[in-house]
């Protein structure tokens, strides 16, 4: 990825960033916001980007737009009440100091400028309440449209340029035909809250708006422009003050939604049936978003199967986000991913459009041998010609889109609620690339909408005082087992507090300290009644501070410990003796993990190595390979039935990374990696073998990451994150039997806060929750019970956990649920095209209410049933 310094902290209704195939323009804070930053979409041959600035206006630049037919023609509008057209050039060349065209709409502060999508030299210009259409070769506007009743907020041309849609603070959605009449041809109530809204065309006659509902939740609505009486469907998103900034790619049918000031960018597929939006992916960004821009399709790198690229503008950077299909790179052109896209040649002139013509831009192929030849900076004139006032150079020469070879990297969040309204029935069938959206952007996880939630306050342990919250980085911070939670106290003597969650079987815990000793304590059945001062036993052998301990997953009383003396030692707690000593580490051991079958032990070390031991056969590693380059800390866990090792650590720039290693070939290095974010704490992983879901968070974090890990590309499938309101000191996960399977809870953890211990449930949204979701709840291993003794394991035996079903006896597996006949959701056009008066609507509503109240005293149908056995009832 690459970064540009920028600034987007101004209040305006326009875009803060815009991209052509060659250049990206963005707001800066120079000269009171009157300057525009400019850089290239792709890096120079040396891998660097040059940034330059253009002094455009005497006041704040409120909006900017590139011509769809000329990569180097930029329009800007400003609070200084003017619109200017600039012939820009590549950022390493001298920029022209004078605008080619200056337009003065004489309508006060200007907010939005928008090139026509099909005609050359045609602009829509919006002020606070006014809207005008300009031919840049003329001295006056072609038409001045009817004033809005409040601040105009969103503006969008239809793809063929025949209609213009606007959204307004007065909560109205308007549709204009500028050549027919100055007043709106349709006007309808839009979103219920009079807060910022946006509008765009998604396909042919379909409109999409973003705004806020009456509950102040972010909202997306779908409309049929042929009849704006009411929206066809709606989707509520998060409760947030952030204005949504939508972008739509018509070739793939993908909708990008991001909130101003938020750090989540969502990707949806626009469907032709309910739900009208299907979430495809989350992009979790390190920095808050101030603006987003789509890079035109002609600039994408088809050789690496890049199907979408965004440019995210933050307070100080521009970050590219590339969506790539996980396919084998090579010379083959994947035609199924790349339908023909709009070209660079205008379909008509502004004069032809004004006379009544409607034409769409000719589409071109993205095949490398067929796409338009790239325009070079030398082919662009960088000085204005002596043209008539307002003469646009796109009439003299239009530039083709350059081919590009980007070096970009691919990327609680917003959780969609249920939709409402009718199925549209108007969206045409998706294009060839969007028919198989999951094959386009790679497989998606069935856990992608997983939701984390803190349980009710009644289940919390609160008002805790004196907790030791600054534990070493190698320590997980605390531990729990479903019945009890143990946390360190910040008092002399290294004391541990044990809190009873529920009274049950006794549980052992260990305490290590700086004195190189391991102390084993036994909690009596029924819990502690007094402070324990004498351990069951003390394990002596390490010569330096101990930093991690791990029980064997199968053998009772078998423990592994690692120390600053650079050894890993195995202990038999029944005898209190050291039974194995593993060596080979050259620096601090960050983490270790037993394999699921208990045969192998993996370690990750500060010396940059990942090692694999078979302790019963050798005290030296049987394998080792390159691990994380950073030296701040790391953790390791086995995934995918022990076939892979997952390591969380840091890269050479101290940014958090996740790495996946094949357990059969550590020397080959990682098979996949994904970036997380920048933070000083190590991500502590929890892996659920039943679902292959990986959950990670760090001490002091507020975000909990979730991935599904699969044994083939793309390996990491990112799911929704859980965000807490305050930083936590860690999560500890409980046995699977603690999960509420009726609520499709796939993981249960306890969260340690500054003064609280809170249970957190991770649930998968499902429709048929009355059925047992056996696809996410296979039989689970009882890993909290030993399957053999330490002595048996040391002598060569291997154990295996018994498995149990989590299905309650009164629940039917969803795989055995009766199949429902598909119901067509399309209604006759007469249903939603029929116009009803307000009186008719009131009468229908009143009749429905009276009927509902009248039915309250009617007997239920089943009350008259007789002679039916209990087991004959059908739910």
mmCIF file of C-alpha atoms in Angstrom, residues 186-550:
data_model
loop_
_atom_site.group_PDB
_atom_site.id
_atom_site.type_symbol
_atom_site.label_atom_id
_atom_site.label_comp_id
_atom_site.label_asym_id
_atom_site.label_seq_id
_atom_site.Cartn_x
_atom_site.Cartn_y
_atom_site.Cartn_z
ATOM 1 C CA UNK A 186 -40.956 13.457 -8.900
ATOM 2 C CA UNK A 187 -40.522 14.321 -5.228
ATOM 3 C CA UNK A 188 -41.003 11.941 -2.315
ATOM 4 C CA UNK A 189 -40.267 11.608 1.399
ATOM 5 C CA UNK A 190 -36.816 10.035 1.752
ATOM 6 C CA UNK A 191 -35.119 9.128 5.012
ATOM 7 C CA UNK A 192 -36.943 10.107 8.183
ATOM 8 C CA UNK A 193 -34.130 11.982 9.917
ATOM 9 C CA UNK A 194 -33.094 15.389 8.578
ATOM 10 C CA UNK A 195 -29.407 14.502 8.667
ATOM 11 C CA UNK A 196 -26.894 14.034 5.873
ATOM 12 C CA UNK A 197 -28.044 11.804 3.030
ATOM 13 C CA UNK A 198 -26.542 10.698 -0.291
ATOM 14 C CA UNK A 199 -27.987 9.329 -3.531
ATOM 15 C CA UNK A 200 -26.638 7.263 -6.410
ATOM 16 C CA UNK A 201 -27.924 5.208 -9.324
ATOM 17 C CA UNK A 202 -27.233 1.503 -9.030
ATOM 18 C CA UNK A 203 -28.712 -0.023 -12.192
ATOM 19 C CA UNK A 204 -30.878 1.424 -14.939
ATOM 20 C CA UNK A 205 -34.006 2.687 -13.187
ATOM 21 C CA UNK A 206 -32.963 1.851 -9.634
ATOM 22 C CA UNK A 207 -31.825 4.456 -7.116
ATOM 23 C CA UNK A 208 -30.089 3.920 -3.800
ATOM 24 C CA UNK A 209 -29.984 6.439 -0.967
ATOM 25 C CA UNK A 210 -28.141 6.494 2.342
ATOM 26 C CA UNK A 211 -29.192 8.472 5.380
ATOM 27 C CA UNK A 212 -30.678 7.957 8.848
ATOM 28 C CA UNK A 213 -33.953 6.517 10.079
ATOM 29 C CA UNK A 214 -36.138 7.782 12.908
ATOM 30 C CA UNK A 215 -34.036 5.837 15.442
ATOM 31 C CA UNK A 216 -30.926 7.700 14.179
ATOM 32 C CA UNK A 217 -29.534 4.507 12.700
ATOM 33 C CA UNK A 218 -27.622 4.606 9.446
ATOM 34 C CA UNK A 219 -29.950 3.425 6.700
ATOM 35 C CA UNK A 220 -29.837 2.348 3.054
ATOM 36 C CA UNK A 221 -32.961 2.491 0.859
ATOM 37 C CA UNK A 222 -33.687 1.155 -2.629
ATOM 38 C CA UNK A 223 -36.061 3.001 -4.987
ATOM 39 C CA UNK A 224 -37.594 2.557 -8.439
ATOM 40 C CA UNK A 225 -37.138 5.862 -10.251
ATOM 41 C CA UNK A 226 -40.225 5.197 -12.369
ATOM 42 C CA UNK A 227 -42.402 5.433 -9.280
ATOM 43 C CA UNK A 228 -40.933 7.159 -6.248
ATOM 44 C CA UNK A 229 -44.087 6.824 -4.124
ATOM 45 C CA UNK A 230 -42.154 4.776 -1.554
ATOM 46 C CA UNK A 231 -38.905 2.881 -1.269
ATOM 47 C CA UNK A 232 -38.854 -0.728 -2.403
ATOM 48 C CA UNK A 233 -36.728 -1.905 0.501
ATOM 49 C CA UNK A 234 -34.543 -0.643 3.316
ATOM 50 C CA UNK A 235 -31.688 -1.846 5.470
ATOM 51 C CA UNK A 236 -30.736 -0.452 8.876
ATOM 52 C CA UNK A 237 -27.056 -0.424 9.767
ATOM 53 C CA UNK A 238 -25.264 0.848 12.872
ATOM 54 C CA UNK A 239 -26.365 3.489 15.333
ATOM 55 C CA UNK A 240 -23.816 6.154 14.446
ATOM 56 C CA UNK A 241 -23.485 9.847 13.690
ATOM 57 C CA UNK A 242 -21.189 9.155 10.727
ATOM 58 C CA UNK A 243 -22.458 10.217 7.304
ATOM 59 C CA UNK A 244 -22.403 7.275 4.908
ATOM 60 C CA UNK A 245 -20.417 7.714 1.683
ATOM 61 C CA UNK A 246 -21.653 5.150 -0.875
ATOM 62 C CA UNK A 247 -19.909 4.092 -4.094
ATOM 63 C CA UNK A 248 -21.270 1.679 -6.703
ATOM 64 C CA UNK A 249 -19.502 -0.405 -9.329
ATOM 65 C CA UNK A 250 -22.070 -1.241 -12.046
ATOM 66 C CA UNK A 251 -19.894 -3.917 -13.660
ATOM 67 C CA UNK A 252 -19.816 -6.162 -10.584
ATOM 68 C CA UNK A 253 -22.931 -4.925 -8.797
ATOM 69 C CA UNK A 254 -20.866 -4.147 -5.687
ATOM 70 C CA UNK A 255 -21.758 -1.346 -3.310
ATOM 71 C CA UNK A 256 -19.073 0.186 -1.083
ATOM 72 C CA UNK A 257 -20.313 1.856 2.106
ATOM 73 C CA UNK A 258 -18.103 3.763 4.519
ATOM 74 C CA UNK A 259 -18.857 6.246 7.261
ATOM 75 C CA UNK A 260 -17.126 9.601 7.560
ATOM 76 C CA UNK A 261 -14.880 9.274 10.595
ATOM 77 C CA UNK A 262 -15.269 5.490 10.894
ATOM 78 C CA UNK A 263 -12.639 2.785 10.415
ATOM 79 C CA UNK A 264 -14.813 0.186 8.652
ATOM 80 C CA UNK A 265 -15.443 -0.058 4.914
ATOM 81 C CA UNK A 266 -18.166 -2.541 3.961
ATOM 82 C CA UNK A 267 -18.749 -4.194 0.616
ATOM 83 C CA UNK A 268 -22.261 -5.352 -0.347
ATOM 84 C CA UNK A 269 -23.712 -7.092 -3.354
ATOM 85 C CA UNK A 270 -26.866 -5.422 -4.676
ATOM 86 C CA UNK A 271 -29.387 -8.203 -5.298
ATOM 87 C CA UNK A 272 -32.491 -8.436 -7.457
ATOM 88 C CA UNK A 273 -34.448 -10.032 -4.593
ATOM 89 C CA UNK A 274 -34.588 -9.845 -0.818
ATOM 90 C CA UNK A 275 -32.352 -9.199 0.897
ATOM 91 C CA UNK A 276 -31.511 -6.459 -1.562
ATOM 92 C CA UNK A 277 -28.066 -6.100 0.015
ATOM 93 C CA UNK A 278 -25.820 -9.046 0.885
ATOM 94 C CA UNK A 279 -22.673 -8.231 2.790
ATOM 95 C CA UNK A 280 -19.596 -9.536 0.995
ATOM 96 C CA UNK A 281 -16.739 -8.273 3.158
ATOM 97 C CA UNK A 282 -15.535 -5.938 5.891
ATOM 98 C CA UNK A 283 -12.410 -3.881 5.446
ATOM 99 C CA UNK A 284 -11.124 -2.880 8.862
ATOM 100 C CA UNK A 285 -8.818 0.088 8.504
ATOM 101 C CA UNK A 286 -6.180 1.426 10.858
ATOM 102 C CA UNK A 287 -7.283 5.040 10.437
ATOM 103 C CA UNK A 288 -10.611 6.841 10.240
ATOM 104 C CA UNK A 289 -12.060 7.472 6.794
ATOM 105 C CA UNK A 290 -12.580 11.035 5.543
ATOM 106 C CA UNK A 291 -13.389 10.142 1.950
ATOM 107 C CA UNK A 292 -13.307 7.254 -0.518
ATOM 108 C CA UNK A 293 -12.920 7.075 -4.288
ATOM 109 C CA UNK A 294 -13.215 4.249 -6.800
ATOM 110 C CA UNK A 295 -10.339 3.884 -9.223
ATOM 111 C CA UNK A 296 -11.820 3.501 -12.749
ATOM 112 C CA UNK A 297 -11.988 -0.026 -14.110
ATOM 113 C CA UNK A 298 -9.588 0.792 -16.942
ATOM 114 C CA UNK A 299 -6.822 1.349 -14.372
ATOM 115 C CA UNK A 300 -7.126 -2.050 -12.667
ATOM 116 C CA UNK A 301 -4.428 -4.696 -12.934
ATOM 117 C CA UNK A 302 -6.207 -7.593 -14.614
ATOM 118 C CA UNK A 303 -3.028 -9.693 -14.557
ATOM 119 C CA UNK A 304 -3.405 -10.186 -10.781
ATOM 120 C CA UNK A 305 -7.220 -10.511 -10.959
ATOM 121 C CA UNK A 306 -7.868 -7.140 -9.317
ATOM 122 C CA UNK A 307 -11.598 -6.485 -9.615
ATOM 123 C CA UNK A 308 -11.983 -3.371 -7.475
ATOM 124 C CA UNK A 309 -9.710 -0.723 -6.002
ATOM 125 C CA UNK A 310 -10.594 2.001 -3.520
ATOM 126 C CA UNK A 311 -8.599 4.966 -2.346
ATOM 127 C CA UNK A 312 -9.261 5.753 1.308
ATOM 128 C CA UNK A 313 -8.556 9.317 2.403
ATOM 129 C CA UNK A 314 -7.676 9.716 6.076
ATOM 130 C CA UNK A 315 -6.570 12.784 8.016
ATOM 131 C CA UNK A 316 -2.981 12.416 6.838
ATOM 132 C CA UNK A 317 -2.787 9.599 4.310
ATOM 133 C CA UNK A 318 -4.278 8.023 1.219
ATOM 134 C CA UNK A 319 -4.476 4.237 1.446
ATOM 135 C CA UNK A 320 -5.325 1.971 -1.507
ATOM 136 C CA UNK A 321 -7.575 -1.026 -0.815
ATOM 137 C CA UNK A 322 -7.460 -3.657 -3.535
ATOM 138 C CA UNK A 323 -9.991 -6.464 -3.981
ATOM 139 C CA UNK A 324 -8.393 -9.368 -5.810
ATOM 140 C CA UNK A 325 -9.818 -12.740 -6.798
ATOM 141 C CA UNK A 326 -7.697 -15.606 -5.474
ATOM 142 C CA UNK A 327 -6.818 -17.142 -8.798
ATOM 143 C CA UNK A 328 -3.587 -18.271 -10.314
ATOM 144 C CA UNK A 329 -1.831 -15.250 -11.751
ATOM 145 C CA UNK A 330 -0.515 -15.491 -15.262
ATOM 146 C CA UNK A 331 -1.086 -14.512 -18.833
ATOM 147 C CA UNK A 332 -4.676 -15.756 -19.033
ATOM 148 C CA UNK A 333 -7.379 -13.102 -19.113
ATOM 149 C CA UNK A 334 -10.297 -14.087 -16.866
ATOM 150 C CA UNK A 335 -13.199 -12.875 -18.971
ATOM 151 C CA UNK A 336 -15.767 -13.957 -16.370
ATOM 152 C CA UNK A 337 -14.388 -11.333 -13.987
ATOM 153 C CA UNK A 338 -14.227 -8.489 -16.463
ATOM 154 C CA UNK A 339 -17.299 -7.626 -18.533
ATOM 155 C CA UNK A 340 -16.873 -4.760 -20.984
ATOM 156 C CA UNK A 341 -16.758 -1.440 -19.168
ATOM 157 C CA UNK A 342 -17.507 2.167 -20.123
ATOM 158 C CA UNK A 343 -14.827 3.661 -22.344
ATOM 159 C CA UNK A 344 -13.228 7.075 -22.615
ATOM 160 C CA UNK A 345 -15.078 8.370 -25.685
ATOM 161 C CA UNK A 346 -18.095 10.625 -25.048
ATOM 162 C CA UNK A 347 -21.344 9.472 -26.582
ATOM 163 C CA UNK A 348 -22.406 12.999 -27.581
ATOM 164 C CA UNK A 349 -21.650 16.682 -27.145
ATOM 165 C CA UNK A 350 -23.319 18.940 -24.600
ATOM 166 C CA UNK A 351 -25.244 20.579 -27.444
ATOM 167 C CA UNK A 352 -26.540 17.231 -28.707
ATOM 168 C CA UNK A 353 -27.688 16.304 -25.210
ATOM 169 C CA UNK A 354 -29.464 19.623 -24.756
ATOM 170 C CA UNK A 355 -31.301 19.046 -28.015
ATOM 171 C CA UNK A 356 -32.744 15.814 -26.648
ATOM 172 C CA UNK A 357 -30.336 13.015 -27.536
ATOM 173 C CA UNK A 358 -29.853 10.127 -25.099
ATOM 174 C CA UNK A 359 -26.865 7.907 -25.706
ATOM 175 C CA UNK A 360 -24.661 5.758 -23.515
ATOM 176 C CA UNK A 361 -20.895 5.631 -23.695
ATOM 177 C CA UNK A 362 -19.564 2.794 -25.811
ATOM 178 C CA UNK A 363 -18.163 -0.064 -23.766
ATOM 179 C CA UNK A 364 -14.649 -1.392 -24.213
ATOM 180 C CA UNK A 365 -12.875 -4.594 -23.288
ATOM 181 C CA UNK A 366 -10.425 -4.830 -20.403
ATOM 182 C CA UNK A 367 -8.425 -7.489 -22.242
ATOM 183 C CA UNK A 368 -4.830 -6.214 -22.355
ATOM 184 C CA UNK A 369 -4.678 -6.608 -26.134
ATOM 185 C CA UNK A 370 -8.015 -4.837 -26.722
ATOM 186 C CA UNK A 371 -8.290 -2.099 -24.124
ATOM 187 C CA UNK A 372 -7.516 1.497 -25.193
ATOM 188 C CA UNK A 373 -3.867 2.399 -25.463
ATOM 189 C CA UNK A 374 -2.501 4.271 -22.467
ATOM 190 C CA UNK A 375 -2.211 8.021 -22.592
ATOM 191 C CA UNK A 376 1.213 9.384 -21.728
ATOM 192 C CA UNK A 377 1.962 12.673 -19.984
ATOM 193 C CA UNK A 378 3.813 13.868 -23.050
ATOM 194 C CA UNK A 379 0.662 13.451 -25.084
ATOM 195 C CA UNK A 380 -1.214 15.772 -22.751
ATOM 196 C CA UNK A 381 -1.002 19.514 -23.298
ATOM 197 C CA UNK A 382 -0.151 21.203 -20.035
ATOM 198 C CA UNK A 383 -0.821 24.777 -21.123
ATOM 199 C CA UNK A 384 -4.246 26.168 -21.936
ATOM 200 C CA UNK A 385 -4.957 27.026 -25.535
ATOM 201 C CA UNK A 386 -6.508 30.287 -26.604
ATOM 202 C CA UNK A 387 -9.993 28.842 -26.605
ATOM 203 C CA UNK A 388 -13.300 30.685 -26.419
ATOM 204 C CA UNK A 389 -14.415 31.315 -22.862
ATOM 205 C CA UNK A 390 -15.273 28.001 -21.318
ATOM 206 C CA UNK A 391 -13.869 25.927 -24.211
ATOM 207 C CA UNK A 392 -13.126 22.433 -22.953
ATOM 208 C CA UNK A 393 -10.044 20.666 -24.190
ATOM 209 C CA UNK A 394 -11.866 17.363 -24.125
ATOM 210 C CA UNK A 395 -13.460 18.555 -27.359
ATOM 211 C CA UNK A 396 -10.017 19.071 -28.878
ATOM 212 C CA UNK A 397 -8.439 15.874 -27.637
ATOM 213 C CA UNK A 398 -9.539 13.141 -25.251
ATOM 214 C CA UNK A 399 -7.062 10.994 -23.405
ATOM 215 C CA UNK A 400 -7.280 7.248 -23.188
ATOM 216 C CA UNK A 401 -6.891 5.394 -19.938
ATOM 217 C CA UNK A 402 -3.421 4.163 -19.118
ATOM 218 C CA UNK A 403 -2.748 0.594 -18.224
ATOM 219 C CA UNK A 404 -1.556 0.229 -14.663
ATOM 220 C CA UNK A 405 0.375 -2.184 -12.560
ATOM 221 C CA UNK A 406 -0.510 -1.225 -9.019
ATOM 222 C CA UNK A 407 1.504 -2.434 -6.081
ATOM 223 C CA UNK A 408 -1.382 -2.224 -3.665
ATOM 224 C CA UNK A 409 -2.365 -4.670 -0.972
ATOM 225 C CA UNK A 410 -5.758 -6.026 -0.188
ATOM 226 C CA UNK A 411 -7.492 -5.220 2.736
ATOM 227 C CA UNK A 412 -18.266 -3.788 16.164
ATOM 228 C CA UNK A 413 -18.445 -3.056 12.990
ATOM 229 C CA UNK A 414 -21.598 -2.336 11.135
ATOM 230 C CA UNK A 415 -24.032 -5.191 11.504
ATOM 231 C CA UNK A 416 -26.995 -5.185 9.101
ATOM 232 C CA UNK A 417 -30.385 -5.722 10.637
ATOM 233 C CA UNK A 418 -33.301 -7.342 8.880
ATOM 234 C CA UNK A 419 -34.639 -5.663 5.759
ATOM 235 C CA UNK A 420 -38.145 -4.463 5.191
ATOM 236 C CA UNK A 421 -40.275 -3.533 2.229
ATOM 237 C CA UNK A 422 -40.933 -5.201 -1.090
ATOM 238 C CA UNK A 423 -38.496 -6.955 -3.354
ATOM 239 C CA UNK A 424 -37.609 -4.543 -6.079
ATOM 240 C CA UNK A 425 -38.491 -6.568 -9.153
ATOM 241 C CA UNK A 426 -36.693 -3.912 -11.184
ATOM 242 C CA UNK A 427 -32.994 -4.646 -10.868
ATOM 243 C CA UNK A 428 -31.910 -6.476 -13.996
ATOM 244 C CA UNK A 429 -29.977 -9.700 -13.746
ATOM 245 C CA UNK A 430 -26.449 -9.107 -12.476
ATOM 246 C CA UNK A 431 -23.649 -8.923 -14.988
ATOM 247 C CA UNK A 432 -21.541 -11.927 -15.776
ATOM 248 C CA UNK A 433 -19.026 -10.990 -13.104
ATOM 249 C CA UNK A 434 -21.593 -10.460 -10.358
ATOM 250 C CA UNK A 435 -23.559 -13.661 -10.950
ATOM 251 C CA UNK A 436 -20.873 -15.518 -9.072
ATOM 252 C CA UNK A 437 -19.952 -12.904 -6.519
ATOM 253 C CA UNK A 438 -18.381 -15.386 -4.166
ATOM 254 C CA UNK A 439 -16.145 -16.780 -6.872
ATOM 255 C CA UNK A 440 -15.269 -13.210 -7.823
ATOM 256 C CA UNK A 441 -14.007 -12.104 -4.443
ATOM 257 C CA UNK A 442 -13.080 -15.542 -3.190
ATOM 258 C CA UNK A 443 -15.015 -17.762 -0.809
ATOM 259 C CA UNK A 444 -16.834 -16.103 2.051
ATOM 260 C CA UNK A 445 -17.160 -17.500 5.537
ATOM 261 C CA UNK A 446 -20.494 -18.622 6.944
ATOM 262 C CA UNK A 447 -19.274 -16.931 10.115
ATOM 263 C CA UNK A 448 -18.652 -13.585 8.401
ATOM 264 C CA UNK A 449 -21.559 -11.977 10.312
ATOM 265 C CA UNK A 450 -20.531 -13.376 13.697
ATOM 266 C CA UNK A 451 -21.538 -10.995 16.462
ATOM 267 C CA UNK A 452 -19.847 -10.504 19.822
ATOM 268 C CA UNK A 453 -21.909 -9.178 22.696
ATOM 269 C CA UNK A 454 -21.292 -8.616 26.400
ATOM 270 C CA UNK A 455 -23.958 -10.471 28.385
ATOM 271 C CA UNK A 456 -26.324 -8.874 30.881
ATOM 272 C CA UNK A 457 -24.858 -6.954 33.787
ATOM 273 C CA UNK A 458 -26.334 -9.497 36.213
ATOM 274 C CA UNK A 459 -23.689 -11.970 35.019
ATOM 275 C CA UNK A 460 -20.760 -9.578 35.633
ATOM 276 C CA UNK A 461 -18.304 -9.557 38.501
ATOM 277 C CA UNK A 462 -17.944 -5.859 39.282
ATOM 278 C CA UNK A 463 -16.207 -3.347 41.526
ATOM 279 C CA UNK A 464 -12.930 -5.266 41.565
ATOM 280 C CA UNK A 465 -10.050 -3.463 43.173
ATOM 281 C CA UNK A 466 -6.326 -4.059 43.344
ATOM 282 C CA UNK A 467 -6.025 -6.124 40.161
ATOM 283 C CA UNK A 468 -2.556 -6.466 38.676
ATOM 284 C CA UNK A 469 -3.194 -5.257 35.121
ATOM 285 C CA UNK A 470 0.390 -4.739 33.923
ATOM 286 C CA UNK A 471 1.386 -8.377 33.512
ATOM 287 C CA UNK A 472 4.328 -9.210 31.215
ATOM 288 C CA UNK A 473 3.701 -9.464 27.505
ATOM 289 C CA UNK A 474 4.227 -13.257 27.540
ATOM 290 C CA UNK A 475 1.399 -13.661 30.069
ATOM 291 C CA UNK A 476 -2.237 -13.953 28.965
ATOM 292 C CA UNK A 477 -3.227 -11.870 31.987
ATOM 293 C CA UNK A 478 -5.698 -14.223 33.692
ATOM 294 C CA UNK A 479 -7.331 -17.640 33.270
ATOM 295 C CA UNK A 480 -10.760 -19.242 33.647
ATOM 296 C CA UNK A 481 -12.376 -22.659 33.307
ATOM 297 C CA UNK A 482 -16.125 -22.089 33.404
ATOM 298 C CA UNK A 483 -16.462 -22.471 37.174
ATOM 299 C CA UNK A 484 -13.780 -20.095 38.388
ATOM 300 C CA UNK A 485 -11.709 -17.143 37.236
ATOM 301 C CA UNK A 486 -8.191 -16.504 38.542
ATOM 302 C CA UNK A 487 -6.656 -13.029 38.301
ATOM 303 C CA UNK A 488 -3.368 -11.639 39.681
ATOM 304 C CA UNK A 489 -3.469 -9.039 42.432
ATOM 305 C CA UNK A 490 -1.256 -5.969 42.660
ATOM 306 C CA UNK A 491 -0.090 -6.634 46.191
ATOM 307 C CA UNK A 492 3.117 -7.979 47.702
ATOM 308 C CA UNK A 493 3.706 -11.705 47.578
ATOM 309 C CA UNK A 494 2.363 -12.352 44.092
ATOM 310 C CA UNK A 495 -1.154 -13.281 45.223
ATOM 311 C CA UNK A 496 -3.916 -14.645 42.998
ATOM 312 C CA UNK A 497 -7.642 -13.990 43.509
ATOM 313 C CA UNK A 498 -10.015 -16.819 42.572
ATOM 314 C CA UNK A 499 -13.628 -15.832 41.830
ATOM 315 C CA UNK A 500 -16.413 -18.411 41.862
ATOM 316 C CA UNK A 501 -18.560 -18.298 38.734
ATOM 317 C CA UNK A 502 -20.455 -21.430 39.765
ATOM 318 C CA UNK A 503 -19.784 -24.107 42.312
ATOM 319 C CA UNK A 504 -18.717 -27.331 40.736
ATOM 320 C CA UNK A 505 -15.668 -29.631 40.501
ATOM 321 C CA UNK A 506 -12.325 -28.484 41.847
ATOM 322 C CA UNK A 507 -9.748 -26.980 39.520
ATOM 323 C CA UNK A 508 -5.951 -26.726 39.586
ATOM 324 C CA UNK A 509 -4.008 -23.634 38.667
ATOM 325 C CA UNK A 510 -0.348 -22.773 38.609
ATOM 326 C CA UNK A 511 1.628 -19.751 39.598
ATOM 327 C CA UNK A 512 5.040 -18.829 38.232
ATOM 328 C CA UNK A 513 7.206 -16.009 39.436
ATOM 329 C CA UNK A 514 10.519 -14.281 39.029
ATOM 330 C CA UNK A 515 12.196 -16.821 41.315
ATOM 331 C CA UNK A 516 12.270 -19.490 38.553
ATOM 332 C CA UNK A 517 9.867 -21.755 40.476
ATOM 333 C CA UNK A 518 6.474 -23.131 39.516
ATOM 334 C CA UNK A 519 3.951 -23.483 42.335
ATOM 335 C CA UNK A 520 0.978 -25.804 41.992
ATOM 336 C CA UNK A 521 -2.154 -25.060 44.018
ATOM 337 C CA UNK A 522 -5.276 -27.139 44.523
ATOM 338 C CA UNK A 523 -8.613 -25.392 44.900
ATOM 339 C CA UNK A 524 -10.783 -27.490 47.255
ATOM 340 C CA UNK A 525 -14.164 -28.728 46.094
ATOM 341 C CA UNK A 526 -16.737 -26.059 46.847
ATOM 342 C CA UNK A 527 -14.233 -23.231 46.450
ATOM 343 C CA UNK A 528 -11.904 -21.325 48.686
ATOM 344 C CA UNK A 529 -12.968 -20.533 52.222
ATOM 345 C CA UNK A 530 -9.664 -19.018 53.263
ATOM 346 C CA UNK A 531 -6.419 -17.781 51.757
ATOM 347 C CA UNK A 532 -4.105 -20.578 50.689
ATOM 348 C CA UNK A 533 -0.490 -20.063 51.723
ATOM 349 C CA UNK A 534 1.076 -23.437 50.985
ATOM 350 C CA UNK A 535 1.142 -24.918 47.443
ATOM 351 C CA UNK A 536 0.599 -28.591 46.716
ATOM 352 C CA UNK A 537 4.106 -28.738 45.278
ATOM 353 C CA UNK A 538 6.926 -26.537 43.986
ATOM 354 C CA UNK A 539 8.707 -27.371 40.714
ATOM 355 C CA UNK A 540 12.373 -26.425 40.702
ATOM 356 C CA UNK A 541 14.795 -26.640 37.780
ATOM 357 C CA UNK A 542 14.719 -23.469 35.706
ATOM 358 C CA UNK A 543 17.559 -21.057 36.413
ATOM 359 C CA UNK A 544 15.881 -17.883 35.094
ATOM 360 C CA UNK A 545 12.439 -16.259 35.148
ATOM 361 C CA UNK A 546 9.632 -18.429 33.757
ATOM 362 C CA UNK A 547 7.355 -16.803 31.218
ATOM 363 C CA UNK A 548 4.836 -19.384 30.007
ATOM 364 C CA UNK A 549 3.317 -22.719 31.030
ATOM 365 C CA UNK A 550 1.057 -25.073 29.066
#
